CSV table of C-alpha atoms in Angstrom, one decimal:
chain,number,residue,atom,x,y,z
A,15,MET,CA,-3.8,21.5,1.8
A,16,THR,CA,-6.5,19.5,3.4
A,17,LEU,CA,-5.9,16.1,4.9
A,18,LYS,CA,-8.3,13.7,3.1
A,19,GLY,CA,-7.1,10.3,4.3
A,20,PHE,CA,-4.6,8.6,6.5
A,21,ASN,CA,-3.2,5.1,6.6
A,22,GLU,CA,-0.6,3.3,8.6
A,23,ASP,CA,0.9,0.1,7.5
A,24,ASN,CA,4.0,-1.7,8.8
A,25,GLY,CA,5.9,1.3,10.0
A,26,TRP,CA,4.9,3.6,7.1
A,27,ILE,CA,2.2,6.3,7.0
A,28,SER,CA,0.5,7.4,3.8
A,29,VAL,CA,-1.4,10.6,3.9
A,30,ASP,CA,-3.8,11.8,1.1
A,31,TYR,CA,-4.1,15.5,0.7
A,32,ALA,CA,-6.3,17.7,-1.4
A,33,GLY,CA,-4.6,20.8,-2.7
A,34,THR,CA,-6.4,24.1,-2.3
A,35,TRP,CA,-7.1,24.2,-6.1
A,36,ARG,CA,-7.0,21.7,-9.0
A,37,TYR,CA,-3.5,22.0,-10.4
A,38,GLY,CA,-1.7,21.1,-13.6
A,39,TYR,CA,1.8,20.3,-14.8
A,40,ASP,CA,3.3,23.7,-14.1
A,41,PHE,CA,2.4,23.4,-10.5
A,42,MET,CA,3.8,19.9,-10.3
A,43,LEU,CA,7.2,21.1,-11.6
A,44,ASP,CA,7.2,24.1,-9.2
A,45,ALA,CA,6.3,21.9,-6.3
A,46,ALA,CA,8.9,19.3,-7.2
A,47,GLN,CA,11.5,22.2,-7.3
A,48,VAL,CA,10.5,23.2,-3.8
A,49,LEU,CA,11.1,19.6,-2.6
A,50,LEU,CA,14.4,19.5,-4.5
A,51,GLY,CA,15.4,22.6,-2.6
A,52,ASP,CA,14.5,21.0,0.7
A,53,PHE,CA,16.1,17.7,0.0
A,54,GLY,CA,19.3,19.1,-1.6
A,55,ASP,CA,22.0,16.4,-1.8
A,56,ASP,CA,19.7,14.0,0.0
A,57,LEU,CA,17.4,13.5,-3.0
A,58,GLN,CA,16.8,9.8,-3.1
A,59,ARG,CA,14.3,9.4,-5.9
A,60,PHE,CA,12.7,11.5,-8.7
A,61,ALA,CA,10.3,9.5,-10.8
A,62,LYS,CA,7.5,10.1,-13.3
A,63,ALA,CA,4.6,8.0,-14.7
A,64,GLU,CA,2.6,8.7,-17.8
A,65,ILE,CA,-0.7,8.1,-15.9
A,66,ALA,CA,-1.9,7.4,-12.4
A,67,GLY,CA,-1.3,3.8,-11.6
A,68,GLY,CA,1.2,3.5,-14.4
A,69,GLU,CA,4.8,2.3,-14.0
A,70,PHE,CA,7.2,4.8,-12.6
A,71,ILE,CA,10.3,5.7,-14.5
A,72,ASN,CA,13.2,6.7,-12.3
A,73,ILE,CA,14.9,9.8,-13.6
A,74,THR,CA,16.9,10.8,-10.5
A,75,ASP,CA,20.2,10.7,-12.3
A,76,LYS,CA,18.8,13.1,-14.9
A,77,ILE,CA,17.6,15.8,-12.5
A,78,GLY,CA,20.0,18.7,-12.0
A,79,LYS,CA,19.6,21.8,-9.9
A,80,LYS,CA,16.5,23.0,-11.9
A,81,VAL,CA,13.6,20.6,-12.5
A,82,ARG,CA,12.5,22.6,-15.6
A,83,ASP,CA,15.9,22.1,-17.2
A,84,CYS,CA,15.4,18.3,-17.2
A,85,GLU,CA,14.8,17.0,-20.7
A,86,GLU,CA,12.9,14.0,-19.3
A,87,LEU,CA,10.2,16.4,-17.9
A,88,SER,CA,9.8,18.5,-21.1
A,89,LYS,CA,6.8,16.4,-22.1
A,90,GLU,CA,3.9,16.5,-19.7
A,91,CYS,CA,3.2,13.4,-17.6
A,92,GLY,CA,0.5,12.3,-15.2
A,93,VAL,CA,2.4,11.7,-12.0
A,94,ILE,CA,5.6,12.9,-10.4
A,95,ALA,CA,7.1,11.4,-7.2
A,96,VAL,CA,9.9,13.0,-5.3
A,97,ALA,CA,11.6,11.3,-2.3
A,98,GLY,CA,14.5,12.3,-0.1
A,99,ILE,CA,15.5,13.4,3.4
A,100,SER,CA,13.8,16.6,4.3
A,101,LYS,CA,16.0,19.2,5.9
A,102,VAL,CA,12.8,20.9,7.3
A,103,MET,CA,11.2,17.8,8.8
A,104,GLN,CA,14.5,16.0,9.4
A,105,CYS,CA,13.2,12.7,8.1
A,106,PRO,CA,12.7,10.7,4.9
A,107,LEU,CA,9.6,11.3,2.9
A,108,GLN,CA,8.1,11.0,-0.6
A,109,VAL,CA,5.5,13.3,-2.1
A,110,ILE,CA,3.5,12.3,-5.2
A,111,PHE,CA,1.6,14.8,-7.4
A,112,TYR,CA,-1.2,13.8,-9.8
A,113,ASN,CA,-1.7,16.0,-12.8
A,114,GLN,CA,-5.1,17.7,-13.5
A,115,THR,CA,-6.3,16.9,-10.0
A,116,ASN,CA,-5.9,18.4,-6.5
A,117,ALA,CA,-4.6,15.1,-5.1
A,118,VAL,CA,-1.2,14.9,-3.4
A,119,GLY,CA,0.2,11.8,-1.6
A,120,LEU,CA,2.7,11.8,1.2
A,121,ASP,CA,4.6,8.6,2.3
A,122,VAL,CA,6.7,8.6,5.4
A,123,PRO,CA,8.7,5.6,6.9
A,124,VAL,CA,8.0,6.5,10.5
A,125,SER,CA,9.6,3.3,11.7
A,126,GLN,CA,12.9,4.4,10.1
A,127,MET,CA,13.1,7.6,12.2
A,128,PRO,CA,15.1,7.6,15.4
A,129,GLU,CA,13.0,6.9,18.4
A,130,ASP,CA,13.7,10.4,19.8
A,131,HIS,CA,12.5,12.2,16.6
A,132,PRO,CA,9.6,14.5,17.5
A,133,ALA,CA,7.4,13.2,14.7
A,134,ARG,CA,8.2,9.6,15.6
A,135,LYS,CA,7.2,10.3,19.2
A,136,ILE,CA,3.9,11.8,18.1
A,137,PHE,CA,3.1,8.8,16.0
A,138,ASP,CA,4.2,6.2,18.6
A,139,GLU,CA,2.2,7.9,21.3
A,140,ARG,CA,-0.8,8.6,19.1
A,141,LYS,CA,-1.1,12.1,20.5
A,142,PRO,CA,-4.4,13.9,19.5
A,143,GLY,CA,-4.1,15.2,16.0
A,144,TYR,CA,-1.0,13.1,15.2
A,145,GLU,CA,-2.3,12.5,11.7
A,146,HIS,CA,-1.8,16.2,11.0
A,147,THR,CA,1.9,16.2,11.8
A,148,PHE,CA,2.9,17.0,8.2
A,149,ASP,CA,0.1,19.5,7.3
A,150,CYS,CA,2.2,22.6,7.8
A,151,TYR,CA,5.0,21.2,5.7
A,152,MET,CA,2.6,20.3,2.9
A,153,ASP,CA,1.0,23.7,3.1
A,154,SER,CA,4.4,25.3,2.7
A,155,VAL,CA,5.2,23.2,-0.4
A,156,GLU,CA,1.9,24.3,-2.0
A,157,ILE,CA,2.4,28.0,-1.1
A,158,LYS,CA,6.0,28.1,-2.4
A,159,ALA,CA,5.0,26.4,-5.6
A,160,TYR,CA,2.3,28.9,-6.3
A,161,CYS,CA,4.7,31.7,-5.4
A,162,ALA,CA,7.2,30.3,-7.9
A,163,ASP,CA,4.5,30.2,-10.5
A,164,THR,CA,3.5,33.9,-9.9
A,165,GLU,CA,7.2,35.0,-10.0
A,166,ARG,CA,7.8,33.1,-13.3
A,167,ARG,CA,4.6,34.6,-14.9
A,168,THR,CA,5.5,38.1,-13.7
A,169,VAL,CA,9.0,37.9,-15.1
A,170,GLU,CA,7.6,36.7,-18.4
A,171,ARG,CA,5.2,39.6,-18.6
A,172,LEU,CA,7.9,42.1,-17.7
A,173,LYS,CA,10.1,40.7,-20.5
A,174,LYS,CA,7.3,41.2,-22.9
A,175,GLY,CA,6.8,44.8,-21.7
A,176,GLU,CA,3.3,44.3,-20.4
């Protein structure tokens, strides 16, 4: 993913990313599954909106272990937001996916991190390149989502005997 914009406001950072390719709903579900795997029991919010800028509907209590098994997500929607405590980054974050775009948003409450957290230190000290702190994490979410898509399509082809 490519960093497109960065904003800090009252202890929060918001980072706008552009995915490598324009993506659709399948990618959103796969990427949300990647995040669900990272957050595990520390999932705090899973929400959807019909369109960008629309009202989010919280479906956290309806999400099980597999995103694709959630009845609430069987109908395509425009936006999915997933928030929780990342085991990888060891901090709270929220990722927002926008259907039929390559836009991805990341929100992180930096001020809620312990003062000795490495990412918090980078942001507090404004070390060169600090705005790229989450780039590798976001790249890995994107790559894992595309790998899941490839695996699913390959299994489907094998089942069909292709």
